[in-house]
GROMACS .gro file of C-alpha atoms in nm:
model
  392
    1MET     CA    1   7.332  -4.282   4.093
    2ASN     CA    2   7.264  -4.600   4.043
    3GLU     CA    3   6.973  -4.712   4.233
    4LEU     CA    4   7.049  -4.998   4.275
    5THR     CA    5   7.361  -5.169   4.532
    6GLN     CA    6   7.466  -5.514   4.411
    7ARG     CA    7   7.584  -5.702   4.688
    8ALA     CA    8   7.990  -5.868   4.689
    9GLU     CA    9   7.840  -6.177   4.767
   10PRO     CA   10   7.510  -6.338   4.655
   11ALA     CA   11   7.229  -6.418   4.811
   12TRP     CA   12   7.120  -6.764   4.667
   13ALA     CA   13   6.888  -6.833   4.936
   14ALA     CA   14   6.668  -6.508   4.862
   15VAL     CA   15   6.687  -6.579   4.481
   16ILE     CA   16   6.496  -6.900   4.549
   17SER     CA   17   6.271  -6.714   4.750
   18VAL     CA   18   6.173  -6.498   4.411
   19THR     CA   19   6.121  -6.806   4.207
   20LEU     CA   20   5.924  -6.948   4.452
   21GLY     CA   21   5.665  -6.614   4.433
   22VAL     CA   22   5.706  -6.649   4.035
   23PHE     CA   23   5.654  -7.043   4.062
   24GLY     CA   24   5.362  -6.931   4.339
   25LEU     CA   25   5.214  -6.645   4.063
   26VAL     CA   26   5.192  -6.805   3.732
   27THR     CA   27   5.078  -7.160   3.850
   28ALA     CA   28   4.755  -6.950   4.007
   29GLU     CA   29   4.757  -6.746   3.657
   30PHE     CA   30   4.741  -7.079   3.473
   31LEU     CA   31   4.514  -7.278   3.712
   32PRO     CA   32   4.196  -7.150   3.571
   33ALA     CA   33   4.257  -7.295   3.168
   34SER     CA   34   4.322  -7.655   3.336
   35LEU     CA   35   3.957  -7.600   3.583
   36LEU     CA   36   3.773  -7.376   3.402
   37THR     CA   37   3.528  -7.654   3.302
   38PRO     CA   38   3.440  -7.729   3.641
   39MET     CA   39   3.471  -7.384   3.781
   40ALA     CA   40   3.168  -7.301   3.551
   41VAL     CA   41   2.952  -7.543   3.590
   42ASP     CA   42   2.980  -7.462   3.998
   43LEU     CA   43   2.930  -7.130   3.922
   44SER     CA   44   2.626  -7.162   3.726
   45ILE     CA   45   2.783  -6.957   3.513
   46THR     CA   46   2.913  -7.019   3.055
   47GLU     CA   47   3.298  -7.088   3.044
   48GLY     CA   48   3.258  -6.832   2.808
   49MET     CA   49   3.247  -6.598   3.180
   50ALA     CA   50   3.454  -6.795   3.341
   51GLY     CA   51   3.726  -6.767   3.104
   52GLN     CA   52   3.702  -6.356   3.244
   53ALA     CA   53   3.907  -6.475   3.485
   54VAL     CA   54   4.190  -6.457   3.276
   55THR     CA   55   4.108  -6.204   3.079
   56ALA     CA   56   4.065  -5.961   3.418
   57THR     CA   57   4.454  -6.079   3.550
   58ALA     CA   58   4.633  -5.963   3.250
   59ALA     CA   59   4.434  -5.669   3.222
   60VAL     CA   60   4.529  -5.559   3.578
   61ALA     CA   61   4.868  -5.755   3.555
   62LEU     CA   62   4.924  -5.477   3.255
   63MET     CA   63   4.820  -5.173   3.423
   64THR     CA   64   4.989  -5.247   3.741
   65SER     CA   65   5.324  -5.344   3.583
   66LEU     CA   66   5.322  -4.929   3.452
   67LEU     CA   67   5.187  -4.788   3.759
   68ILE     CA   68   5.373  -4.957   4.057
   69THR     CA   69   5.681  -4.841   4.026
   70ALA     CA   70   5.544  -4.499   4.088
   71ALA     CA   71   5.306  -4.619   4.340
   72THR     CA   72   5.561  -4.741   4.580
   73ARG     CA   73   5.868  -4.488   4.518
   74ARG     CA   74   5.883  -4.494   4.924
   75ILE     CA   75   5.888  -4.833   5.052
   76ASP     CA   76   6.084  -5.060   5.123
   77ARG     CA   77   6.100  -5.299   4.834
   78ARG     CA   78   6.122  -5.609   5.090
   79PHE     CA   79   5.821  -5.465   5.249
   80VAL     CA   80   5.652  -5.414   4.891
   81LEU     CA   81   5.724  -5.803   4.791
   82LEU     CA   82   5.646  -5.941   5.036
   83ALA     CA   83   5.281  -5.786   5.006
   84PHE     CA   84   5.246  -5.889   4.655
   85SER     CA   85   5.285  -6.251   4.818
   86LEU     CA   86   5.021  -6.209   5.064
   87LEU     CA   87   4.816  -6.053   4.788
   88LEU     CA   88   4.904  -6.394   4.628
   89ILE     CA   89   4.760  -6.622   4.902
   90ALA     CA   90   4.465  -6.378   4.967
   91SER     CA   91   4.343  -6.376   4.509
   92ASN     CA   92   4.367  -6.803   4.555
   93LEU     CA   93   4.139  -6.803   4.862
   94ILE     CA   94   3.879  -6.561   4.771
   95VAL     CA   95   3.864  -6.746   4.399
   96ALA     CA   96   3.819  -7.078   4.632
   97LEU     CA   97   3.528  -6.958   4.818
   98ALA     CA   98   3.370  -6.763   4.551
   99PRO     CA   99   2.998  -6.758   4.548
  100ASN     CA  100   2.963  -6.595   4.239
  101LEU     CA  101   3.157  -6.422   3.986
  102LEU     CA  102   3.212  -6.106   4.067
  103VAL     CA  103   3.368  -6.253   4.404
  104LEU     CA  104   3.601  -6.453   4.165
  105LEU     CA  105   3.693  -6.153   3.985
  106ILE     CA  106   3.753  -5.959   4.231
  107GLY     CA  107   3.984  -6.301   4.346
  108ARG     CA  108   4.117  -6.247   4.039
  109VAL     CA  109   4.194  -5.872   3.985
  110LEU     CA  110   4.427  -5.906   4.274
  111LEU     CA  111   4.668  -6.179   4.086
  112GLY     CA  112   4.684  -5.948   3.823
  113MET     CA  113   4.834  -5.677   4.063
  114ALA     CA  114   5.051  -5.936   4.232
  115LEU     CA  115   5.143  -6.036   3.911
  116GLY     CA  116   5.212  -5.715   3.809
  117GLY     CA  117   5.367  -5.568   4.085
  118PHE     CA  118   5.599  -5.875   4.162
  119TRP     CA  119   5.731  -5.906   3.811
  120THR     CA  120   5.807  -5.564   3.704
  121MET     CA  121   6.006  -5.566   4.084
  122SER     CA  122   6.152  -5.877   4.017
  123ILE     CA  123   6.438  -5.826   3.791
  124ALA     CA  124   6.557  -5.491   3.949
  125THR     CA  125   6.519  -5.705   4.271
  126ILE     CA  126   6.740  -6.018   4.150
  127MET     CA  127   7.044  -5.714   4.061
  128ARG     CA  128   7.022  -5.633   4.424
  129LEU     CA  129   7.065  -6.014   4.567
  130VAL     CA  130   7.407  -6.114   4.406
  131PRO     CA  131   7.628  -5.958   4.202
  132GLU     CA  132   7.634  -5.795   3.845
  133ASP     CA  133   7.806  -6.116   3.722
  134SER     CA  134   7.575  -6.383   3.859
  135VAL     CA  135   7.252  -6.195   3.700
  136PRO     CA  136   7.242  -6.422   3.419
  137ARG     CA  137   7.253  -6.722   3.651
  138ALA     CA  138   7.003  -6.570   3.930
  139LEU     CA  139   6.737  -6.543   3.596
  140SER     CA  140   6.724  -6.847   3.510
  141ILE     CA  141   6.655  -6.915   3.830
  142MET     CA  142   6.395  -6.714   3.874
  143PHE     CA  143   6.293  -6.806   3.544
  144SER     CA  144   6.259  -7.161   3.629
  145GLY     CA  145   6.015  -7.135   3.840
  146VAL     CA  146   5.792  -7.018   3.500
  147SER     CA  147   5.928  -7.348   3.387
  148VAL     CA  148   5.798  -7.527   3.606
  149ALA     CA  149   5.500  -7.390   3.641
  150THR     CA  150   5.416  -7.401   3.290
  151ILE     CA  151   5.515  -7.820   3.303
  152ALA     CA  152   5.289  -7.847   3.582
  153ALA     CA  153   5.017  -7.697   3.675
  154ALA     CA  154   4.759  -7.695   3.403
  155PRO     CA  155   4.793  -8.147   3.409
  156LEU     CA  156   4.822  -8.145   3.786
  157GLY     CA  157   4.561  -7.876   3.775
  158SER     CA  158   4.326  -8.117   3.662
  159PHE     CA  159   4.379  -8.410   3.791
  160PHE     CA  160   4.387  -8.254   4.142
  161GLY     CA  161   4.093  -8.102   3.983
  162ASP     CA  162   3.866  -8.413   3.948
  163LEU     CA  163   4.029  -8.564   4.284
  164ILE     CA  164   3.987  -8.390   4.510
  165GLY     CA  165   3.707  -8.048   4.306
  166TRP     CA  166   3.836  -7.778   4.197
  167ARG     CA  167   3.776  -7.516   4.534
  168ASN     CA  168   4.037  -7.707   4.728
  169VAL     CA  169   4.260  -7.690   4.414
  170PHE     CA  170   4.284  -7.311   4.493
  171LEU     CA  171   4.364  -7.363   4.854
  172ALA     CA  172   4.635  -7.570   4.782
  173ALA     CA  173   4.743  -7.258   4.539
  174SER     CA  174   4.775  -7.101   4.854
  175LEU     CA  175   4.909  -7.273   5.097
  176LEU     CA  176   5.152  -7.269   4.773
  177GLY     CA  177   5.159  -6.889   4.845
  178LEU     CA  178   5.215  -6.894   5.228
  179LEU     CA  179   5.500  -7.126   5.170
  180ALA     CA  180   5.646  -6.818   4.979
  181PHE     CA  181   5.591  -6.611   5.219
  182VAL     CA  182   5.693  -6.792   5.477
  183VAL     CA  183   6.111  -6.767   5.267
  184GLN     CA  184   6.094  -6.472   5.150
  185TYR     CA  185   6.027  -6.314   5.486
  186ALA     CA  186   6.379  -6.510   5.633
  187THR     CA  187   6.554  -6.474   5.334
  188LEU     CA  188   6.489  -6.137   5.177
  189PRO     CA  189   6.660  -5.884   5.311
  190ARG     CA  190   6.546  -5.473   5.327
  191MET     CA  191   6.603  -5.301   5.061
  192ALA     CA  192   6.556  -4.923   5.067
  193PRO     CA  193   6.372  -4.770   4.783
  194SER     CA  194   6.612  -4.482   4.621
  195GLY     CA  195   6.516  -4.220   4.322
  196VAL     CA  196   6.248  -4.058   4.251
  197THR     CA  197   6.035  -4.231   3.996
  198ARG     CA  198   5.718  -4.128   3.881
  199LEU     CA  199   5.539  -4.189   3.629
  200ARG     CA  200   5.708  -3.964   3.409
  201THR     CA  201   6.002  -4.191   3.387
  202LEU     CA  202   5.872  -4.461   3.210
  203PHE     CA  203   5.841  -4.206   2.918
  204ASP     CA  204   6.216  -4.064   3.012
  205VAL     CA  205   6.341  -4.444   3.026
  206LEU     CA  206   6.156  -4.510   2.741
  207MET     CA  207   6.321  -4.181   2.544
  208ARG     CA  208   6.673  -4.303   2.584
  209PRO     CA  209   6.932  -4.435   2.320
  210ARG     CA  210   6.796  -4.793   2.191
  211VAL     CA  211   6.546  -4.877   2.527
  212GLY     CA  212   6.211  -4.766   2.279
  213LEU     CA  213   6.353  -5.001   2.007
  214GLY     CA  214   6.508  -5.269   2.271
  215MET     CA  215   6.101  -5.266   2.429
  216LEU     CA  216   6.003  -5.350   2.009
  217ALA     CA  217   6.218  -5.643   1.929
  218ALA     CA  218   6.122  -5.798   2.229
  219GLY     CA  219   5.760  -5.715   2.207
  220LEU     CA  220   5.796  -5.869   1.871
  221VAL     CA  221   5.951  -6.137   1.991
  222PHE     CA  222   5.702  -6.232   2.288
  223THR     CA  223   5.417  -6.124   2.020
  224GLY     CA  224   5.561  -6.401   1.728
  225HIS     CA  225   5.600  -6.674   2.017
  226PHE     CA  226   5.206  -6.620   2.177
  227ALA     CA  227   5.051  -6.599   1.818
  228PHE     CA  228   5.232  -6.996   1.761
  229PHE     CA  229   5.170  -7.129   2.097
  230THR     CA  230   4.819  -6.986   2.129
  231TYR     CA  231   4.740  -7.214   1.803
  232ILE     CA  232   4.959  -7.489   1.886
  233ARG     CA  233   4.644  -7.766   1.972
  234PRO     CA  234   4.478  -7.677   1.667
  235PHE     CA  235   4.743  -7.732   1.486
  236LEU     CA  236   4.840  -8.023   1.574
  237GLU     CA  237   4.448  -8.167   1.545
  238SER     CA  238   4.407  -8.062   1.230
  239VAL     CA  239   4.761  -8.061   1.062
  240THR     CA  240   4.987  -8.310   1.252
  241GLY     CA  241   4.629  -8.547   1.373
  242VAL     CA  242   4.705  -8.637   1.628
  243GLY     CA  243   4.462  -8.709   1.967
  244VAL     CA  244   4.459  -8.527   2.305
  245ASN     CA  245   4.769  -8.844   2.424
  246GLY     CA  246   4.974  -8.712   2.132
  247ILE     CA  247   4.893  -8.321   2.206
  248ALA     CA  248   4.956  -8.364   2.589
  249ALA     CA  249   5.284  -8.527   2.483
  250ILE     CA  250   5.429  -8.262   2.235
  251LEU     CA  251   5.309  -7.941   2.490
  252LEU     CA  252   5.515  -8.207   2.759
  253GLY     CA  253   5.794  -8.190   2.547
  254PHE     CA  254   5.792  -7.843   2.481
  255GLY     CA  255   5.739  -7.808   2.856
  256VAL     CA  256   6.036  -7.987   2.921
  257ALA     CA  257   6.327  -7.810   2.680
  258ASN     CA  258   6.169  -7.494   2.755
  259PHE     CA  259   6.294  -7.575   3.083
  260VAL     CA  260   6.606  -7.723   3.012
  261GLY     CA  261   6.658  -7.456   2.756
  262ASN     CA  262   6.598  -7.179   3.069
  263PHE     CA  263   6.877  -7.356   3.298
  264LEU     CA  264   7.102  -7.344   2.971
  265ALA     CA  265   7.019  -7.016   2.888
  266GLY     CA  266   7.255  -6.830   3.223
  267ALA     CA  267   7.515  -6.960   3.049
  268LEU     CA  268   7.449  -6.857   2.754
  269VAL     CA  269   7.425  -6.543   2.806
  270GLU     CA  270   7.722  -6.479   3.053
  271ARG     CA  271   7.931  -6.562   2.722
  272SER     CA  272   7.750  -6.357   2.440
  273LEU     CA  273   7.401  -6.180   2.550
  274ARG     CA  274   7.394  -6.021   2.159
  275LEU     CA  275   7.393  -6.371   1.993
  276THR     CA  276   7.129  -6.526   2.223
  277LEU     CA  277   6.935  -6.211   2.171
  278VAL     CA  278   7.013  -6.306   1.781
  279VAL     CA  279   7.042  -6.684   1.752
  280ALA     CA  280   6.697  -6.769   2.029
  281PRO     CA  281   6.378  -6.573   1.807
  282LEU     CA  282   6.562  -6.621   1.415
  283LEU     CA  283   6.560  -7.012   1.539
  284MET     CA  284   6.221  -7.016   1.647
  285GLY     CA  285   6.129  -6.833   1.310
  286THR     CA  286   6.312  -7.115   1.071
  287LEU     CA  287   6.088  -7.357   1.343
  288GLY     CA  288   5.759  -7.223   1.252
  289LEU     CA  289   5.753  -7.178   0.860
  290SER     CA  290   5.907  -7.555   0.855
  291LEU     CA  291   5.607  -7.664   1.118
  292ALA     CA  292   5.417  -7.465   0.824
  293SER     CA  293   5.570  -7.596   0.540
  294GLN     CA  294   5.674  -7.926   0.672
  295GLY     CA  295   5.400  -8.044   0.963
  296GLY     CA  296   5.197  -8.400   0.947
  297VAL     CA  297   5.419  -8.636   1.081
  298ALA     CA  298   5.393  -8.609   1.436
  299VAL     CA  299   5.709  -8.719   1.552
  300LEU     CA  300   5.877  -8.430   1.303
  301ASP     CA  301   5.652  -8.208   1.455
  302GLY     CA  302   5.691  -8.271   1.828
  303ALA     CA  303   6.091  -8.244   1.768
  304LEU     CA  304   5.968  -7.906   1.650
  305VAL     CA  305   5.739  -7.742   1.851
  306ALA     CA  306   6.039  -7.900   2.142
  307LEU     CA  307   6.334  -7.714   2.012
  308TRP     CA  308   6.065  -7.418   2.021
  309GLY     CA  309   6.022  -7.421   2.377
  310LEU     CA  310   6.362  -7.505   2.389
  311ALA     CA  311   6.452  -7.148   2.221
  312PHE     CA  312   6.187  -7.026   2.414
  313GLY     CA  313   6.356  -7.076   2.716
  314ALA     CA  314   6.634  -6.844   2.653
  315ILE     CA  315   6.405  -6.567   2.529
  316PRO     CA  316   6.353  -6.451   2.910
  317VAL     CA  317   6.651  -6.509   3.064
  318ALA     CA  318   6.820  -6.301   2.784
  319TRP     CA  319   6.607  -5.976   2.812
  320SER     CA  320   6.546  -5.950   3.112
  321THR     CA  321   6.975  -5.934   3.147
  322TRP     CA  322   6.939  -5.687   2.783
  323LEU     CA  323   6.738  -5.458   3.072
  324SER     CA  324   6.974  -5.521   3.390
  325ARG     CA  325   7.209  -5.407   3.160
  326THR     CA  326   7.100  -5.132   2.934
  327VAL     CA  327   6.893  -4.946   3.239
  328PRO     CA  328   7.087  -5.019   3.537
  329ASP     CA  329   6.937  -4.732   3.706
  330GLU     CA  330   6.586  -4.745   3.658
  331ALA     CA  331   6.528  -5.134   3.613
  332GLU     CA  332   6.241  -5.095   3.756
  333SER     CA  333   6.100  -4.877   3.566
  334ALA     CA  334   6.206  -5.015   3.285
  335GLY     CA  335   6.101  -5.378   3.408
  336GLY     CA  336   5.725  -5.260   3.437
  337LEU     CA  337   5.795  -5.111   3.063
  338LEU     CA  338   5.931  -5.458   2.966
  339VAL     CA  339   5.586  -5.601   3.175
  340ALA     CA  340   5.388  -5.442   2.976
  341ALA     CA  341   5.561  -5.466   2.651
  342ILE     CA  342   5.484  -5.908   2.742
  343ASN     CA  343   5.112  -5.873   2.869
  344MET     CA  344   5.075  -5.642   2.537
  345ALA     CA  345   5.243  -5.899   2.332
  346ILE     CA  346   5.101  -6.173   2.509
  347ALA     CA  347   4.726  -6.051   2.373
  348THR     CA  348   4.815  -5.909   2.041
  349GLY     CA  349   4.975  -6.266   1.936
  350ALA     CA  350   4.656  -6.445   2.037
  351ALA     CA  351   4.436  -6.200   1.876
  352VAL     CA  352   4.572  -6.124   1.528
  353GLY     CA  353   4.672  -6.507   1.550
  354GLY     CA  354   4.300  -6.545   1.535
  355LEU     CA  355   4.180  -6.324   1.297
  356ILE     CA  356   4.402  -6.515   1.073
  357PHE     CA  357   4.359  -6.808   1.177
  358ASP     CA  358   3.918  -6.699   1.092
  359VAL     CA  359   4.026  -6.667   0.765
  360SER     CA  360   4.366  -6.848   0.623
  361GLY     CA  361   4.369  -7.142   0.873
  362VAL     CA  362   4.582  -7.222   1.089
  363THR     CA  363   4.940  -7.330   0.832
  364TRP     CA  364   4.910  -6.958   0.845
  365VAL     CA  365   4.910  -6.795   1.183
  366PHE     CA  366   5.291  -7.026   1.192
  367VAL     CA  367   5.358  -6.803   0.872
  368ALA     CA  368   5.294  -6.491   1.007
  369SER     CA  369   5.468  -6.556   1.372
  370GLY     CA  370   5.807  -6.754   1.227
  371GLY     CA  371   5.786  -6.368   1.024
  372MET     CA  372   5.745  -6.113   1.275
  373LEU     CA  373   6.000  -6.344   1.468
  374PHE     CA  374   6.219  -6.300   1.146
  375LEU     CA  375   6.174  -5.919   1.160
  376ALA     CA  376   6.234  -5.914   1.587
  377THR     CA  377   6.566  -6.091   1.479
  378LEU     CA  378   6.592  -5.806   1.198
  379VAL     CA  379   6.540  -5.538   1.393
  380ILE     CA  380   6.746  -5.681   1.698
  381VAL     CA  381   7.057  -5.656   1.470
  382ALA     CA  382   7.000  -5.340   1.334
  383GLY     CA  383   6.949  -5.160   1.651
  384VAL     CA  384   6.989  -5.316   2.013
  385GLN     CA  385   7.319  -5.367   2.212
  386ALA     CA  386   7.377  -5.592   2.471
  387ARG     CA  387   7.672  -5.374   2.640
  388VAL     CA  388   7.632  -5.255   3.026
  389ALA     CA  389   7.486  -4.876   2.997
  390ALA     CA  390   7.704  -4.596   3.157
  391THR     CA  391   7.508  -4.406   3.455
  392ALA     CA  392   7.572  -4.128   3.564
   0.00000   0.00000   0.00000
């Protein structure tokens, strides 16, 4: 029996509340990138040690995404999501008041639990809040929270960090988490769990026909993207030859284009999910190779990076929709697998890209990124289906 009961009428207010939660979580995740130096100085640690706050968050998010569905299988999903928002608030408060690195890491561990858990539950939640034909549009709304956080978190964190101090920035982030909690409390309906999800369910879902291949393809897409995006700044500095202001402008263009792509993705996926799954990584791979071979002109490079952001905006919506259609009866377990695959891809893309960067230079990082995205496209064409799976 399908574990998800979809609504006859969409609960858009509840979708907005989930979007606020995503925005608060991703904002908190990205803040250390823009506040690392003042955090390190204040805590009397190196920037490298302060950077472990990011590592701790990602590692715990990966583990949580695999375990949370089984651990909470008897708890109403409304209460589980509200608990993650409380963890977000607690994390930001602990970081804001942290007297040393250990307390800082504890706060970031709580954020990792909230991130991994909320993301794992988010797709299944959206499926229960809107009718099936509205799922792509609802997912594009939810992922717009990611796009806005990507655009706003780093520059605003840096600006307000200089203005009011890094600790007050995290206090403000806790207020954002409080807003998300209040709206979720007011709008999320009761969502009683059903099914008997256990750790073995993850393996069973992965072994379903075409699911494992789809997870592999998604992992390749995100690995190719993060190999590119992690090393975009050294590319712009050494190949394009722009300064700090130019880098900021190009990255802003990427963020705005990503938001537009995310906004358009709902309509594209509704028209043809399979075409979206194929075209987006194919375009990104072409752009990566174009930058590697033709990079050096600021206006052209900025346009190509913006096009990459536009194409990538469709990726999370497309793969989340694929998951909702392929594994509708175990969406939470499949969501955990997808979140784990993405977190693994972030680490792999950054690590492999770093090795290539050290050995061959940043241009070859973009060549490898493009090659990986072409490989992902071939896997999608060969074996990833986009039709709705039959459920018992």
